[in-house]
Amino acid sequence: TDCCPIAGRATTEHGMALTRRTRILLAGGLTLLVVLIGAVLLAVHLLLQHMARLRQSMPETAAWQQIAAAAPALAAQLRPLGLAQPEAAALAAAAVRTVLACAEDPVGSWILAPHAPAFTEASWTGQMHSADGRSRWTTVRPDRCFLASTHPLDGPDSQDGSSRSGWWILDYKTTGAALAGLAAQTTPPAPELLQFLAEHRQQFAPQLELYGELLARMLLAGAQAAAPIHLGIYYPLLRRLDHWQMTEPPWQHA
């Protein structure tokens, strides 16, 4: 079912204050800290997925209302992680605020908008071939994939305002909250933000390139028309999309 996730009262990295009770428990170890961070990440991911599915079947305003009302159900999902009700409720409320802010962001709204076709948390399995000639079966789960018609990608990430049609494969990364203030500065982007985006692209690009290669193989197998494949990382806490166009694999021209 399309239920909801988790929100936030966690660490200073996520802009959330720890309660006194949480600090006391942390004095005995880092287990709760790991649980809280994991809860924040999971909650935002789940709500973004839920929002994308809602927008397939209802107007945007109605989807916002559904997300806003989701905090209690999300908090209940967090309780099995060992969180007390106040912590779970705070996390859920923070996650809801984050996702609603993404829905108001022009780029975030475009990502979550209905597209045909579009996939949320799709599961793709394919046979991949390594440089040494060996093959292996691989299963991946990109957070969001859709085919966009000619559409200007407006917003703070737009480099030139040009249209970027084709397939989009995106992963959500709920990191970088400490840079949220810098992300709001668009002219020019802060050096710290650019370094953060470059480091994370280097870290996660291989995984996204794998998504893109599997999609390209599926499209070829289905004899579908070739279209550019764009890869990207969307940062909900920064409301920032870092993206690039995938280089066509050599086998596409074989």
Short mmCIF file of C-alpha atoms in Angstrom, two decimals:
data_model
loop_
_atom_site.label_atom_id
_atom_site.label_comp_id
_atom_site.label_asym_id
_atom_site.label_seq_id
_atom_site.Cartn_x
_atom_site.Cartn_y
_atom_site.Cartn_z
CA THR A 1 0.00 0.00 0.00
CA ASP A 2 1.05 3.61 -0.45
CA CYS A 3 1.54 4.51 3.16
CA CYS A 4 3.74 7.14 4.62
CA PRO A 5 7.19 7.52 6.06
CA ILE A 6 9.15 9.39 8.59
CA ALA A 7 10.00 12.91 9.53
CA GLY A 8 12.30 14.59 11.75
CA ARG A 9 13.70 15.16 15.07
CA ALA A 10 17.18 13.90 14.78
CA THR A 11 20.66 15.28 14.52
CA THR A 12 22.02 18.75 13.94
CA GLU A 13 23.14 17.59 10.48
CA HIS A 14 19.46 17.30 9.60
CA GLY A 15 18.56 20.54 11.33
CA MET A 16 16.65 18.82 14.10
CA ALA A 17 17.27 19.12 17.84
CA LEU A 18 17.65 16.04 20.00
CA THR A 19 15.44 15.85 23.06
CA ARG A 20 17.00 15.56 26.54
CA ARG A 21 15.82 11.95 26.73
CA THR A 22 17.52 11.17 23.44
CA ARG A 23 20.78 12.78 24.56
CA ILE A 24 20.78 10.70 27.73
CA LEU A 25 20.27 7.50 25.76
CA LEU A 26 23.00 8.46 23.32
CA ALA A 27 25.44 8.78 26.21
CA GLY A 28 25.34 4.98 26.42
CA GLY A 29 25.99 4.43 22.70
CA LEU A 30 25.20 5.51 19.16
CA THR A 31 22.46 3.00 18.43
CA LEU A 32 19.62 5.47 18.84
CA LEU A 33 21.44 8.06 16.74
CA VAL A 34 21.68 5.56 13.89
CA VAL A 35 17.99 4.71 14.29
CA LEU A 36 17.00 8.39 14.19
CA ILE A 37 19.05 9.19 11.10
CA GLY A 38 17.76 6.08 9.37
CA ALA A 39 14.21 7.06 10.30
CA VAL A 40 14.64 10.52 8.79
CA LEU A 41 16.02 9.10 5.54
CA LEU A 42 13.33 6.46 5.28
CA ALA A 43 10.51 8.85 6.12
CA VAL A 44 11.40 11.41 3.46
CA HIS A 45 11.92 8.70 0.84
CA LEU A 46 8.59 7.08 1.62
CA LEU A 47 6.68 10.36 1.52
CA LEU A 48 8.25 11.39 -1.80
CA GLN A 49 7.24 8.04 -3.28
CA HIS A 50 3.76 8.42 -1.82
CA MET A 51 3.41 11.95 -3.21
CA ALA A 52 4.42 10.82 -6.72
CA ARG A 53 1.81 8.05 -6.64
CA LEU A 54 -0.89 10.36 -5.31
CA ARG A 55 -0.27 12.86 -8.08
CA GLN A 56 -0.91 10.14 -10.65
CA SER A 57 -4.52 9.91 -9.47
CA MET A 58 -5.53 13.29 -8.04
CA PRO A 59 -4.93 17.04 -8.40
CA GLU A 60 -1.77 18.44 -6.86
CA THR A 61 -3.62 20.32 -4.10
CA ALA A 62 -5.46 17.17 -3.03
CA ALA A 63 -2.16 15.26 -2.94
CA TRP A 64 -0.67 17.95 -0.69
CA GLN A 65 -3.60 17.54 1.69
CA GLN A 66 -3.09 13.78 1.78
CA ILE A 67 0.59 14.21 2.62
CA ALA A 68 -0.15 16.81 5.29
CA ALA A 69 -2.54 14.36 6.96
CA ALA A 70 -0.07 11.48 6.79
CA ALA A 71 2.04 12.36 9.84
CA PRO A 72 0.17 10.18 12.39
CA ALA A 73 0.33 7.09 10.16
CA LEU A 74 3.98 7.73 9.47
CA ALA A 75 4.74 8.13 13.16
CA ALA A 76 3.10 4.77 13.81
CA GLN A 77 5.39 3.19 11.23
CA LEU A 78 8.42 4.60 13.06
CA ARG A 79 7.51 3.27 16.48
CA PRO A 80 8.80 -0.28 15.71
CA LEU A 81 12.26 1.28 15.27
CA GLY A 82 12.31 1.75 19.04
CA LEU A 83 11.23 5.39 19.08
CA ALA A 84 8.97 6.78 21.76
CA GLN A 85 5.77 8.41 20.55
CA PRO A 86 7.07 12.02 20.90
CA GLU A 87 10.21 11.26 18.86
CA ALA A 88 8.26 9.37 16.21
CA ALA A 89 5.69 12.16 15.93
CA ALA A 90 8.40 14.81 15.62
CA LEU A 91 10.21 12.87 12.93
CA ALA A 92 7.00 12.33 10.99
CA ALA A 93 6.05 16.00 11.17
CA ALA A 94 9.51 17.07 9.96
CA ALA A 95 9.39 14.64 7.04
CA VAL A 96 5.98 15.97 6.03
CA ARG A 97 7.30 19.55 6.09
CA THR A 98 10.29 18.55 3.95
CA VAL A 99 8.18 16.83 1.30
CA LEU A 100 5.61 19.63 1.14
CA ALA A 101 8.47 22.08 0.62
CA CYS A 102 9.73 19.89 -2.24
CA ALA A 103 6.25 19.86 -3.76
CA GLU A 104 6.27 23.68 -3.76
CA ASP A 105 9.71 23.78 -5.37
CA PRO A 106 9.37 24.08 -9.20
CA VAL A 107 11.90 21.33 -9.85
CA GLY A 108 10.60 19.09 -7.06
CA SER A 109 7.05 19.53 -8.30
CA TRP A 110 8.14 18.64 -11.84
CA ILE A 111 9.85 15.47 -10.59
CA LEU A 112 6.77 14.38 -8.65
CA ALA A 113 4.28 15.40 -11.34
CA PRO A 114 2.41 12.82 -13.44
CA HIS A 115 4.46 11.70 -16.44
CA ALA A 116 3.65 9.00 -18.98
CA PRO A 117 5.24 6.65 -18.41
CA ALA A 118 6.58 7.09 -14.89
CA PHE A 119 7.87 4.69 -12.26
CA THR A 120 8.41 5.09 -8.52
CA GLU A 121 10.69 2.57 -6.80
CA ALA A 122 10.74 0.41 -9.92
CA SER A 123 12.64 -2.88 -9.75
CA TRP A 124 14.72 -3.68 -12.82
CA THR A 125 16.71 -6.89 -13.36
CA GLY A 126 19.11 -7.34 -16.24
CA GLN A 127 22.21 -9.20 -17.36
CA MET A 128 25.24 -6.93 -17.29
CA HIS A 129 28.58 -7.64 -18.96
CA SER A 130 31.88 -6.58 -17.43
CA ALA A 131 35.01 -5.53 -19.30
CA ASP A 132 36.56 -9.00 -18.82
CA GLY A 133 33.67 -10.64 -20.64
CA ARG A 134 31.89 -12.08 -17.62
CA SER A 135 28.19 -11.47 -17.11
CA ARG A 136 26.03 -11.20 -14.01
CA TRP A 137 22.38 -10.60 -13.23
CA THR A 138 21.76 -7.32 -11.44
CA THR A 139 18.63 -5.88 -9.79
CA VAL A 140 18.33 -2.15 -9.12
CA ARG A 141 15.62 0.09 -7.66
CA PRO A 142 15.82 3.72 -8.83
CA ASP A 143 13.75 6.11 -6.75
CA ARG A 144 12.08 7.85 -9.71
CA CYS A 145 12.06 7.31 -13.47
CA PHE A 146 9.91 8.98 -16.09
CA LEU A 147 9.76 10.05 -19.71
CA ALA A 148 9.41 13.81 -20.07
CA SER A 149 8.33 15.52 -23.23
CA THR A 150 10.02 18.76 -24.19
CA HIS A 151 9.88 20.68 -20.95
CA PRO A 152 12.02 23.52 -19.62
CA LEU A 153 13.63 22.43 -16.37
CA ASP A 154 13.18 25.64 -14.43
CA GLY A 155 14.43 26.31 -10.95
CA PRO A 156 17.68 26.89 -9.07
CA ASP A 157 19.51 24.06 -10.85
CA SER A 158 18.85 25.29 -14.37
CA GLN A 159 22.09 26.11 -16.13
CA ASP A 160 20.81 27.49 -19.41
CA GLY A 161 17.01 27.26 -19.38
CA SER A 162 17.02 24.88 -22.35
CA SER A 163 14.56 22.03 -22.75
CA ARG A 164 15.68 18.58 -21.68
CA SER A 165 13.36 15.96 -23.12
CA GLY A 166 13.90 12.23 -22.75
CA TRP A 167 14.13 9.73 -19.91
CA TRP A 168 14.98 10.87 -16.39
CA ILE A 169 16.34 8.49 -13.74
CA LEU A 170 16.69 10.01 -10.28
CA ASP A 171 17.71 8.99 -6.80
CA TYR A 172 16.81 10.94 -3.66
CA LYS A 173 19.58 11.71 -1.17
CA THR A 174 18.56 13.22 2.16
CA THR A 175 21.93 14.70 3.05
CA GLY A 176 23.35 18.19 3.11
CA ALA A 177 20.97 19.90 5.53
CA ALA A 178 23.84 22.01 6.85
CA LEU A 179 24.08 23.59 3.38
CA ALA A 180 20.38 24.49 3.14
CA GLY A 181 21.07 28.20 3.58
CA LEU A 182 23.73 28.16 0.88
CA ALA A 183 21.44 26.24 -1.48
CA ALA A 184 19.01 29.14 -1.43
CA GLN A 185 21.70 31.36 -2.96
CA THR A 186 21.48 30.96 -6.71
CA THR A 187 23.74 33.70 -8.02
CA PRO A 188 26.35 32.36 -7.95
CA PRO A 189 26.19 28.99 -6.13
CA ALA A 190 28.39 28.89 -3.04
CA PRO A 191 31.71 27.04 -3.48
CA GLU A 192 30.85 24.77 -0.55
CA LEU A 193 27.63 23.72 -2.26
CA LEU A 194 29.37 23.08 -5.58
CA GLN A 195 31.98 20.95 -3.81
CA PHE A 196 29.25 18.99 -2.00
CA LEU A 197 27.41 18.29 -5.27
CA ALA A 198 30.62 17.31 -7.09
CA GLU A 199 31.68 14.89 -4.34
CA HIS A 200 28.27 13.26 -4.18
CA ARG A 201 28.04 12.98 -7.96
CA GLN A 202 31.39 11.20 -7.99
CA GLN A 203 30.18 8.86 -5.25
CA PHE A 204 26.78 8.00 -6.72
CA ALA A 205 27.28 8.39 -10.48
CA PRO A 206 28.35 4.73 -11.01
CA GLN A 207 25.07 3.51 -9.51
CA LEU A 208 23.02 5.91 -11.62
CA GLU A 209 25.00 4.96 -14.73
CA LEU A 210 24.06 1.34 -14.00
CA TYR A 211 20.39 2.35 -13.84
CA GLY A 212 20.78 4.11 -17.17
CA GLU A 213 22.45 1.16 -18.86
CA LEU A 214 19.71 -1.21 -17.70
CA LEU A 215 17.03 1.18 -18.97
CA ALA A 216 18.83 1.54 -22.31
CA ARG A 217 18.96 -2.24 -22.69
CA MET A 218 15.26 -2.58 -21.85
CA LEU A 219 14.34 0.08 -24.39
CA LEU A 220 16.47 -1.61 -27.04
CA ALA A 221 14.95 -5.02 -26.27
CA GLY A 222 11.48 -3.51 -26.57
CA ALA A 223 12.35 -1.84 -29.88
CA GLN A 224 11.36 1.53 -28.41
CA ALA A 225 12.54 4.75 -29.99
CA ALA A 226 15.87 5.98 -28.68
CA ALA A 227 15.72 9.04 -26.42
CA PRO A 228 18.31 10.81 -24.28
CA ILE A 229 18.71 9.43 -20.77
CA HIS A 230 19.28 12.00 -18.05
CA LEU A 231 20.61 10.94 -14.65
CA GLY A 232 20.34 12.95 -11.49
CA ILE A 233 20.33 13.22 -7.72
CA TYR A 234 17.58 15.21 -6.02
CA TYR A 235 18.35 16.53 -2.55
CA PRO A 236 15.01 17.12 -0.74
CA LEU A 237 16.62 18.97 2.17
CA LEU A 238 18.30 21.36 -0.26
CA ARG A 239 15.59 21.31 -2.94
CA ARG A 240 18.40 20.96 -5.44
CA LEU A 241 18.72 18.69 -8.48
CA ASP A 242 22.16 17.77 -9.79
CA HIS A 243 21.86 16.14 -13.21
CA TRP A 244 23.80 15.12 -16.30
CA GLN A 245 23.10 13.33 -19.58
CA MET A 246 24.22 9.73 -19.82
CA THR A 247 26.81 8.90 -22.47
CA GLU A 248 25.45 6.31 -24.89
CA PRO A 249 27.03 2.87 -24.27
CA PRO A 250 29.18 1.60 -27.19
CA TRP A 251 26.94 -1.44 -27.70
CA GLN A 252 24.06 0.84 -28.71
CA HIS A 253 25.92 1.52 -31.95
CA ALA A 254 27.05 -2.02 -32.55
#
